[in-house]
Tab-separated table of C-alpha atoms and ligand atoms in Angstrom:
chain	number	residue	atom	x	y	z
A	24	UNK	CA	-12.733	5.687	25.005
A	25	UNK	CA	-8.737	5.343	24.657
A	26	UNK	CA	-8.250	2.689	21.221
A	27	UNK	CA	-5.202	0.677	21.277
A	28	UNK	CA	-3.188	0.848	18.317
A	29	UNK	CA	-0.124	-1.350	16.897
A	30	UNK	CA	1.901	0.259	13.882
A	31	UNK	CA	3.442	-1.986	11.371
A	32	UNK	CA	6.035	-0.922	9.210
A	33	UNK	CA	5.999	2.091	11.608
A	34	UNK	CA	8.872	3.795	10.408
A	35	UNK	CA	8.112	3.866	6.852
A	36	UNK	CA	6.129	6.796	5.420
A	37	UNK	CA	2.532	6.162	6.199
A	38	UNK	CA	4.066	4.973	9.918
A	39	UNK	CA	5.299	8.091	10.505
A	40	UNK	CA	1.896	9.763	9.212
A	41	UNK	CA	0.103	7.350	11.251
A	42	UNK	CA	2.217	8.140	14.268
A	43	UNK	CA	2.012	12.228	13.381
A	44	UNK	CA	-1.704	11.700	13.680
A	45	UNK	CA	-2.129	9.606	17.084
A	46	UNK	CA	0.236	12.045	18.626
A	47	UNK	CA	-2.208	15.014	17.504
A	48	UNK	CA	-5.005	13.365	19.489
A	49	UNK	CA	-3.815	12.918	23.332
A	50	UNK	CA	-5.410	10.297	25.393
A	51	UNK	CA	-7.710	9.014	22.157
A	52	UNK	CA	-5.201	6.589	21.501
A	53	UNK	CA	-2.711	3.883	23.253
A	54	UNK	CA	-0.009	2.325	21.618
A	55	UNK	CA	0.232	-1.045	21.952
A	56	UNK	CA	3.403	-1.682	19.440
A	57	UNK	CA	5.287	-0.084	16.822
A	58	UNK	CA	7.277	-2.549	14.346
A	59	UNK	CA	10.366	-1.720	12.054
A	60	UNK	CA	12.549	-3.524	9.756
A	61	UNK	CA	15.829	-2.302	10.927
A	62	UNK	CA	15.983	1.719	11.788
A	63	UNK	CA	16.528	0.964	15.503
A	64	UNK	CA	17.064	4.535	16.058
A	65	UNK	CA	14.070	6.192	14.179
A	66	UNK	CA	11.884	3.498	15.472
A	67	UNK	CA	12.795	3.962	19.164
A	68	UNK	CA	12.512	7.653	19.231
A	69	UNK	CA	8.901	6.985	17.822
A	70	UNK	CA	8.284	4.139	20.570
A	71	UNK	CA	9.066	6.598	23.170
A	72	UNK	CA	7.062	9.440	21.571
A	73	UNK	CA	4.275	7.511	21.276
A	74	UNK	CA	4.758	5.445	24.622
A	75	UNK	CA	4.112	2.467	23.173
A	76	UNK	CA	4.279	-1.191	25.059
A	77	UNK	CA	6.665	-2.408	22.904
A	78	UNK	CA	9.147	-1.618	19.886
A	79	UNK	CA	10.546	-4.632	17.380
A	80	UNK	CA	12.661	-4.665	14.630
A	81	UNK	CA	12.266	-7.482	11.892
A	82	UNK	CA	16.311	-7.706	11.540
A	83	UNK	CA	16.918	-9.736	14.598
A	84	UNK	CA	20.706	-8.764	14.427
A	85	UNK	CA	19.382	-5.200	14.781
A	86	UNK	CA	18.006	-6.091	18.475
A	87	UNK	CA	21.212	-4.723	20.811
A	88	UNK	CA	20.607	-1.223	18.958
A	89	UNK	CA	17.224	-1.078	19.759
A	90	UNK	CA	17.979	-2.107	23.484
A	91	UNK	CA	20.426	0.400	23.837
A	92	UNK	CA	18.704	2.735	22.238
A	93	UNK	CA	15.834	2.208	24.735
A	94	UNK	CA	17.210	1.794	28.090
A	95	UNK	CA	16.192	3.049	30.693
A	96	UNK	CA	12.403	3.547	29.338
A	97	UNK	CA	10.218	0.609	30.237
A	98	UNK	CA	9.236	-0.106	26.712
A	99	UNK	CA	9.424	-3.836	26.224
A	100	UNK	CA	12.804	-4.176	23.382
A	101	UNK	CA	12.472	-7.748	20.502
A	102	UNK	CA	13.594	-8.059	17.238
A	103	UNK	CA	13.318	-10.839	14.646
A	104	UNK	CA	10.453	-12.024	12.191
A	105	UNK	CA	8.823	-13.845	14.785
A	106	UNK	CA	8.439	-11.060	17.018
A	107	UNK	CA	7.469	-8.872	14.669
A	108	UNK	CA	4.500	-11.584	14.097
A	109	UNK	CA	3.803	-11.746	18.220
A	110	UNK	CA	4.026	-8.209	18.318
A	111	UNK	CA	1.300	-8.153	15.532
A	112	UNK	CA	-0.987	-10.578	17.268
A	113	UNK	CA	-1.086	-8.475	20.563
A	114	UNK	CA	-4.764	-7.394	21.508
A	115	UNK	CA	-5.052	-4.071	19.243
A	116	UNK	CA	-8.228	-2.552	18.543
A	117	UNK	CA	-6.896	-1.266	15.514
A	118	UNK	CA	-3.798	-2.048	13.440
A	119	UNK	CA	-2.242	-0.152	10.891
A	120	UNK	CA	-0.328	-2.738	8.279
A	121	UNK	CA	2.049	-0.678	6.522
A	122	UNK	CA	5.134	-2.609	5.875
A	123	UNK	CA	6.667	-2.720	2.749
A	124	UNK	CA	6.024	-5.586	0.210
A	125	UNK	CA	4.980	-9.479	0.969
A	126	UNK	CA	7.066	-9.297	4.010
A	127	UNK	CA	3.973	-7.789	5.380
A	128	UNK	CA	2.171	-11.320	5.159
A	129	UNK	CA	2.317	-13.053	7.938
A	130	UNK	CA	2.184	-10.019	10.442
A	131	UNK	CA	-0.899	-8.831	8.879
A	132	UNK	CA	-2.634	-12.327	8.760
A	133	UNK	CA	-1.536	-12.780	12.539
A	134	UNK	CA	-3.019	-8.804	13.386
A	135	UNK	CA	-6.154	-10.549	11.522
A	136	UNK	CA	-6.465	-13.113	14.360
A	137	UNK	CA	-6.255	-10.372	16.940
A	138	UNK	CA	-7.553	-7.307	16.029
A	139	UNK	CA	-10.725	-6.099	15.931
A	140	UNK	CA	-9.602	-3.840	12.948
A	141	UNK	CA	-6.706	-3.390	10.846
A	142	UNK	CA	-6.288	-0.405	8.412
A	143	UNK	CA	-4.016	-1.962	5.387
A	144	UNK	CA	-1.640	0.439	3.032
A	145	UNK	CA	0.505	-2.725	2.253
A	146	UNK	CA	-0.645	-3.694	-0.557
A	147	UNK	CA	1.589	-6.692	-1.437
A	148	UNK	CA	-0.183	-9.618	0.572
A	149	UNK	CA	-3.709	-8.207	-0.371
A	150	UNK	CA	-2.168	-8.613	-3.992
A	151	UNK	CA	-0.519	-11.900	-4.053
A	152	UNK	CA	-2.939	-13.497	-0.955
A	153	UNK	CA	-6.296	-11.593	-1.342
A	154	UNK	CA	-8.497	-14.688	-1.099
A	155	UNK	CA	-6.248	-15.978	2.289
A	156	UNK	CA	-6.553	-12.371	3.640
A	157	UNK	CA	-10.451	-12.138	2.915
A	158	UNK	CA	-10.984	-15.435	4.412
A	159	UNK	CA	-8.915	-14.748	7.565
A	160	UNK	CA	-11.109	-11.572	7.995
A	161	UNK	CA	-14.423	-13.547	7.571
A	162	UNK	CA	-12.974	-16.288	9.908
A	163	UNK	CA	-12.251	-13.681	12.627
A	164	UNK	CA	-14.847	-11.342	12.217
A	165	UNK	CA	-12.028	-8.555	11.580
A	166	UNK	CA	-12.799	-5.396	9.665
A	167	UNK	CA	-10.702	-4.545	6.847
A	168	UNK	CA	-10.264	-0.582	6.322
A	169	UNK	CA	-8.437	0.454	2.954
A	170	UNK	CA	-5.690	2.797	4.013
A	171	UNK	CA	-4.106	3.140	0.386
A	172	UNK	CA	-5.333	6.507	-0.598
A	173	UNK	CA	-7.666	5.456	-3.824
A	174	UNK	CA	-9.026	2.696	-1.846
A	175	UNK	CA	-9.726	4.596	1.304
A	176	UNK	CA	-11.391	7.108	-0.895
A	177	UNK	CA	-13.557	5.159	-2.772
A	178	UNK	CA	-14.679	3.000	0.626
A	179	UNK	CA	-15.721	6.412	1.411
A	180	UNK	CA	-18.083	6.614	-1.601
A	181	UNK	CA	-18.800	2.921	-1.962
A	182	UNK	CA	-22.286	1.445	-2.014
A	183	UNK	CA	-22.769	-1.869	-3.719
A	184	UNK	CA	-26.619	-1.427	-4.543
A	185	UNK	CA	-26.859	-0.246	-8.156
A	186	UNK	CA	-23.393	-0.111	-8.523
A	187	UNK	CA	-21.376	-0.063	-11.918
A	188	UNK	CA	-18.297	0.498	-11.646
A	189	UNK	CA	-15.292	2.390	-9.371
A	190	UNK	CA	-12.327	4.221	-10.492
A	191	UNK	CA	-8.691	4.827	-9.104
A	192	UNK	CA	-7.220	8.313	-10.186
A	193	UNK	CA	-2.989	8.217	-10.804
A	194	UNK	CA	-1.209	11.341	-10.507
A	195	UNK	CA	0.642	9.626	-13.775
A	196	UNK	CA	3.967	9.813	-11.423
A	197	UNK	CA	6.728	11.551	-12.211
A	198	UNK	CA	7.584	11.077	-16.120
A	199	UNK	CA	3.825	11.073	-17.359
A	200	UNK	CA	5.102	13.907	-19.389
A	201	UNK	CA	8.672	12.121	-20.207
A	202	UNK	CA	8.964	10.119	-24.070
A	203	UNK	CA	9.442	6.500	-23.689
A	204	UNK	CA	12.827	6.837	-24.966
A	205	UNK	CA	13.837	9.492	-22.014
A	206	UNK	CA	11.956	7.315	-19.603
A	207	UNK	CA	14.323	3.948	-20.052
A	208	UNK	CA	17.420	5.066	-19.162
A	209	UNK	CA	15.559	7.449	-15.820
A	210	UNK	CA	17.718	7.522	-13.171
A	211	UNK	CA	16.172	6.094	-9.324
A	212	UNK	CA	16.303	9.906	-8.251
A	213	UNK	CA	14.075	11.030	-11.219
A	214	UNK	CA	12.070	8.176	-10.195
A	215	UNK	CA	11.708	9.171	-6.737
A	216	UNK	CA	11.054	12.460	-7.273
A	217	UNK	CA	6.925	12.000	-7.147
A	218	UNK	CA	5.672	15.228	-8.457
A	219	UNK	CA	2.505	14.395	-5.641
A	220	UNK	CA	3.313	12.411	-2.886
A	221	UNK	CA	5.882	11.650	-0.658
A	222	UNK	CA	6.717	8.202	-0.055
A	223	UNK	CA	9.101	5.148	0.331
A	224	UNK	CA	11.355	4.394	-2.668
A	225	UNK	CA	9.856	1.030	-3.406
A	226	UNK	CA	6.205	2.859	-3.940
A	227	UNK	CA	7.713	5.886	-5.718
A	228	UNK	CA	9.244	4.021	-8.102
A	229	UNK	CA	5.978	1.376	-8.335
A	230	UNK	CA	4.756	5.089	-9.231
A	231	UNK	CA	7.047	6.022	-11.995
A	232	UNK	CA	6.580	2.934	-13.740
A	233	UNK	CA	2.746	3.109	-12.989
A	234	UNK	CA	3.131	-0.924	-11.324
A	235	UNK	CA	1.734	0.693	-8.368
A	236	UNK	CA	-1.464	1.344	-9.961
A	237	UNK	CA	-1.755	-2.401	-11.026
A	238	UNK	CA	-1.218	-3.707	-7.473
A	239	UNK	CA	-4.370	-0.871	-6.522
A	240	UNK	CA	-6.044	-2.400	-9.224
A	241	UNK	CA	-5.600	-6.128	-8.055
A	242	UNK	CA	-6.068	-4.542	-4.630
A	243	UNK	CA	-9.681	-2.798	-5.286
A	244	UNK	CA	-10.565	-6.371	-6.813
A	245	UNK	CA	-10.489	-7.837	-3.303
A	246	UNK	CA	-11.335	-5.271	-1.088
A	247	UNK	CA	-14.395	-4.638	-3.249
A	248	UNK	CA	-15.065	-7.882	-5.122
A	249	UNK	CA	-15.405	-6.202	-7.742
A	250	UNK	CA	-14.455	-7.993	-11.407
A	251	UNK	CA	-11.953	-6.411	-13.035
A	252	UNK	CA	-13.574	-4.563	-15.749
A	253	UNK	CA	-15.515	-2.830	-13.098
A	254	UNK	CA	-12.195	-1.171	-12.175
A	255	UNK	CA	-11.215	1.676	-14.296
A	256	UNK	CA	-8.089	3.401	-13.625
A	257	UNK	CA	-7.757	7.486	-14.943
A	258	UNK	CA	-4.787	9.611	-15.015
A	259	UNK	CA	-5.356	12.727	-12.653
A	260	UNK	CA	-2.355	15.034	-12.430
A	261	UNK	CA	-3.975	17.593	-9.822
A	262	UNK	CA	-4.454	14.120	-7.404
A	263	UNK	CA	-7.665	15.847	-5.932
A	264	UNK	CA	-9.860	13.085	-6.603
A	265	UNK	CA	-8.237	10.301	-5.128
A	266	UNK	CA	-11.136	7.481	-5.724
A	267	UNK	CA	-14.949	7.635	-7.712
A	268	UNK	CA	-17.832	5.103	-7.854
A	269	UNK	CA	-20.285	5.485	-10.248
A	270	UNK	CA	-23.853	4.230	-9.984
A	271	UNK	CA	-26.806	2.847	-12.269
A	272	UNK	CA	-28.656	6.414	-12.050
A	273	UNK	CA	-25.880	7.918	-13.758
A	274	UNK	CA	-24.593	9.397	-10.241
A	275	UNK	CA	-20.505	9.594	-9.407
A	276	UNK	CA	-19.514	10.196	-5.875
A	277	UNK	CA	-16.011	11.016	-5.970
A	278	UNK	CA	-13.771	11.417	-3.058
A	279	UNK	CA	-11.395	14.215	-2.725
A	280	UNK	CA	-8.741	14.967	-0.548
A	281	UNK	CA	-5.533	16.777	0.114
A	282	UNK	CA	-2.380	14.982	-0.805
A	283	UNK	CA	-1.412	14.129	2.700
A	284	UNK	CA	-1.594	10.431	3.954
A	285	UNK	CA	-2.982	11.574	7.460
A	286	UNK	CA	-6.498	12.321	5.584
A	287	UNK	CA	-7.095	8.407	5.088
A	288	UNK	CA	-5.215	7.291	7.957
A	289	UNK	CA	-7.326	9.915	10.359
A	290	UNK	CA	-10.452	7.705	8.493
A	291	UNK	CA	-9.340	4.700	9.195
A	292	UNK	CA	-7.753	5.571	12.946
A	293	UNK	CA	-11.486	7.155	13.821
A	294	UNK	CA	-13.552	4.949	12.018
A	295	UNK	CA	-16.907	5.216	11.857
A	296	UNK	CA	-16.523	8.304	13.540
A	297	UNK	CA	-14.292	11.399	12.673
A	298	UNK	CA	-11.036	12.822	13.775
A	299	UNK	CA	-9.394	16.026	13.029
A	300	UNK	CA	-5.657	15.954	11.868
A	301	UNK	CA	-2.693	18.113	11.831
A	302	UNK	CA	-2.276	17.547	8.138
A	303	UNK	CA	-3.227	19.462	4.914
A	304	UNK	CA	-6.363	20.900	3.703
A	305	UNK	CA	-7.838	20.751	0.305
A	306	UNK	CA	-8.725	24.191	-1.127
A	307	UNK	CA	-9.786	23.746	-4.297
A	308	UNK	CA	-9.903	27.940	-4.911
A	309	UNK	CA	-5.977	26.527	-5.748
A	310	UNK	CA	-6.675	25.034	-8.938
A	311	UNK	CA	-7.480	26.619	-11.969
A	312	UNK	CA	-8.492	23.220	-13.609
A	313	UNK	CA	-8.918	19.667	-12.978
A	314	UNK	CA	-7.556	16.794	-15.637
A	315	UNK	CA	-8.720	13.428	-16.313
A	316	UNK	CA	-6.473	11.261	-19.020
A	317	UNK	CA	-7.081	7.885	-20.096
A	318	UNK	CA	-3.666	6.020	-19.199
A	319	UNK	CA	-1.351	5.816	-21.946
A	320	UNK	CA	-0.405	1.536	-22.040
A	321	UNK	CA	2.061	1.758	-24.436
A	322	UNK	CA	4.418	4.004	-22.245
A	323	UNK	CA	3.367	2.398	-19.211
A	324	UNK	CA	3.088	-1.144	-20.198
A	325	UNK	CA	3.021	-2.541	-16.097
A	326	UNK	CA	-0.788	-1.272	-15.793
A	327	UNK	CA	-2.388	-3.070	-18.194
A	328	UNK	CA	-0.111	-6.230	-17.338
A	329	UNK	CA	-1.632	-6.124	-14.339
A	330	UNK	CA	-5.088	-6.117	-15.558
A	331	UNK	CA	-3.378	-9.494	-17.766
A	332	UNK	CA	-2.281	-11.274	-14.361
A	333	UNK	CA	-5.369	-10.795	-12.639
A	334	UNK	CA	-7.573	-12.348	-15.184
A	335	UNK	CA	-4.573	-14.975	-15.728
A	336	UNK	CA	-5.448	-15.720	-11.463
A	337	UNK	CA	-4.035	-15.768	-8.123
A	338	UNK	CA	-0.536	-17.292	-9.104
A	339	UNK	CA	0.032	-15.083	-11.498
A	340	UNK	CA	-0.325	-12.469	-8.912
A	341	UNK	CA	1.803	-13.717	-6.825
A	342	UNK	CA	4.731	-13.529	-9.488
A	343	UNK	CA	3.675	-10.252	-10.938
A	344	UNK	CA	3.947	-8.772	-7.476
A	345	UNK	CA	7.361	-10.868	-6.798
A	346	UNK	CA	9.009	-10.031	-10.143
A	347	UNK	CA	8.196	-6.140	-9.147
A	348	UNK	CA	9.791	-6.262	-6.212
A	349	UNK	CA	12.914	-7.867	-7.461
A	350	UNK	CA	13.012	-5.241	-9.804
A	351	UNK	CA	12.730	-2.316	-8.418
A	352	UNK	CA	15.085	-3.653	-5.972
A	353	UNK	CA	17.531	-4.039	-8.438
A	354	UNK	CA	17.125	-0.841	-10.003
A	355	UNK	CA	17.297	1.285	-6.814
A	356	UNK	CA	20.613	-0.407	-6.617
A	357	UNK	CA	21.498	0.838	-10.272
A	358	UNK	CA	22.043	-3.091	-11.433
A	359	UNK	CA	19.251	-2.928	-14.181
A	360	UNK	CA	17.510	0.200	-16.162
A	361	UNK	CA	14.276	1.572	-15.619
A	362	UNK	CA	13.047	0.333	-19.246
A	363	UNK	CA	14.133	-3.376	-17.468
A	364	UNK	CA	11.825	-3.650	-14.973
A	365	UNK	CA	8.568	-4.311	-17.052
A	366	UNK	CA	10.893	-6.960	-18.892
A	367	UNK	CA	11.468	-8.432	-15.530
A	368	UNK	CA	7.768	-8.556	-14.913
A	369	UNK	CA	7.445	-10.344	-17.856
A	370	UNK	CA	9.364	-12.761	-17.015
A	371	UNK	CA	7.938	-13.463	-13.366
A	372	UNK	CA	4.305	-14.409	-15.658
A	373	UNK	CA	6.105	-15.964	-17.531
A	374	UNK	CA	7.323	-18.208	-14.691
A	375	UNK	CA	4.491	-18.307	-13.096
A	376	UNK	CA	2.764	-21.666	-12.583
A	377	UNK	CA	-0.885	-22.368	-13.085
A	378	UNK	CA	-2.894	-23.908	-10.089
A	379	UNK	CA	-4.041	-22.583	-6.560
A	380	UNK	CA	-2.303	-20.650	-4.265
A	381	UNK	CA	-4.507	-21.260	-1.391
A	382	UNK	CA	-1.832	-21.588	1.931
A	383	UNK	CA	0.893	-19.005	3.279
A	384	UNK	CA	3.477	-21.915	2.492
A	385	UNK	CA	2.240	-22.203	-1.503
A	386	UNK	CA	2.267	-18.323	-1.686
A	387	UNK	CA	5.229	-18.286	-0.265
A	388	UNK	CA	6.951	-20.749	-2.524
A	389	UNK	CA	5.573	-19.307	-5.300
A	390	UNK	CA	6.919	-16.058	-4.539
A	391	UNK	CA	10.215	-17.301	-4.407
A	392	UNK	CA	9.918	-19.118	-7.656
A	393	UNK	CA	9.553	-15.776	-8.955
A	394	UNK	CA	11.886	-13.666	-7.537
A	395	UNK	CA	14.408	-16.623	-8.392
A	396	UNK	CA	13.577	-16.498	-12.049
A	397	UNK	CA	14.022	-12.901	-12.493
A	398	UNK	CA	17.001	-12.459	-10.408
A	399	UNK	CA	18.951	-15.181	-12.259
A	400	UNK	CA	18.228	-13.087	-15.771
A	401	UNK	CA	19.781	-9.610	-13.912
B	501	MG	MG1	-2.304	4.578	-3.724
């Protein structure tokens, strides 16, 4: 039977992976709508490709580019944040929620209503709103897949009778081998050049600076309800083993996989079944050996100060993931150094209010608390 699909963020890296795979598998699915912040070309060649319903852009000035861009085609052409939300709440029997940072919010919480499933690699809003997200999903009887590589493979492994504890592998991103010293003045192109993966600049550099693997950690705390110190975190430079789970018996399941975003997002597209893809295999005759580290905190402070916000709670979240994203922001725009952004983490949780953060509008507020204290110290 055909599933619908709806691709958020579609246009980004795993949006493009996600579309590489539904286009390998004619007549499995139908897409319902593809969603982009503001590539009006990229995202309407992908609309037609795909022949989806509908294309929308999150810039609304963006909308006559789109429309030209798709005349002629029958695809239905809107653009601004509210119809990237009604685009997100149209009947889907699977959504993929991959756009970048806490923008992804509200479209994902309004796919939640809808859907029958949605497949989330945006971390953000499971990291600053986990409990809202959860709730949403109980509410609506919608099924939550993890599409974030670690977290897809460990769902893959996960069993919750007898078990002890899970662990995320890191590749250690590009300067695991660099000095501290070297690392603080890197440049955004060292950053973004992920010995790995290939991905968006705002994960790469999460990557370099090992933040990323904080938000997975505050991530796997909600998707598995797991407490923190049942999530370990290892440094894996091969990135074969993407996710583990080990059990009272002494037993770890580990999931491995090729480096190639289509694995997980074939999972979570043919869920519980299985789906070929046109991606890479793993062939483990490749490697001569396979590495496991301990990370190293003191040249990758974010980690551990992510372990700090989550037991500090839910606003602290919220600011850790807000200060991050001014950050990196303003380093990709070469206005701070890399050594800054942990400093400008810092001073997010530092900002960061106690109490709950129980609506959108709190979270939201919160988040811009945040971003306003660390952008006034650039
Ligand atoms: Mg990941």
């Amino acid at each position: 039977m055909t599933r619908t699909v709806t691709i958020l963020g579609a246009t980004g890296s795993v949006g493009r992976a996600a579309a590489d795979v539904i286009a390998s598998a004619p007549g499995r699915f139908s897409v319902q709508a593809v969603t982009a912040r503001r590539d009006a070309g990229g995202l309407a060649a992908m609309a037609m490709s795909l022949n989806a319903q509908r294309a929308v852009l999150a810039e609304a000035e963006r909308y006559q580019a789109l429309k030209d861009a798709l005349a002629g085609t029958g695809i239905e052409v809107a653009a601004g944040p509210e119809a990237v939300e009604q685009a997100a709440a149209l009947p889907a029997d699977i959504t993929i929620a991959a756009i970048v940072g806490l923008a992804g919010l509200r479209p994902l919480m309004r796919a939640m209503e809808q859907g029958r499933t949605v497949a989330i690699a945006n971390k953000e809003p499971l990291v600053a709103a986990g409990p809202l997200v959860l709730a949403a999903a109980r509410r609506h009887n919608t099924t939550i897949l993890p599409l974030d590589s670690e977290h897809n493979g460990v769902f893959q492994v996960f069993d919750k009778k007898g078990l002890e504890r899970i662990t995320l592998t890191a590749s250690g991103g590009p300067f695991w081998g660099w000095s501290a010293k070297k690392m603080a003045n890197a440049t955004p192109e060292e950053a973004l050049a992920h010995p790995k993966w290939r991905m968006g600049a705002k994960i790469s550099v999460d990557s370099a600076t090992m933040a990323n693997k904080a938000l997975e950690v505050m991530e796997a705390y909600h998707l598995f309800g797991l407490p923190a110190h049942k999530i370990d975190v290892l440094i894996h430079p091969q990135s074969v083993v993407h996710g583990m789970a080990e059990y009272a018996d002494g037993s770890v399941l580990a999931h491995m996989g090729p480096n190639d975003m289509r694995t997980p997002i074939a999972h979570a597209l043919a869920w519980p079944d299985r789906m070929p893809t046109p991606g890479r295999r793993l062939c483990l005759r490749d490697f001569t050996n396979l590495e496991f580290f301990p990370p190293d905190h003191a040249r990758f402070p974010a980690l551990q100060r992510g372990y700090e916000a989550l037991a500090a709670g839910p606003a602290a979240c919220v600011a850790f993931n807000a200060a991050n994203e001014v950050a990196v922001g303003a380093f990709l725009a070469g206005r701070i150094p890399f050594s800054e952004i942990i400093r400008c983490i810092d001073r997010g949780l530092e900002a960061a209010p106690t109490g709950p953060v129980d609506t959108l509008d709190a979270i939201e507020a919160l988040d811009a608390t945040a971003r306003k204290a660390v952008e006034e110290t650039l």
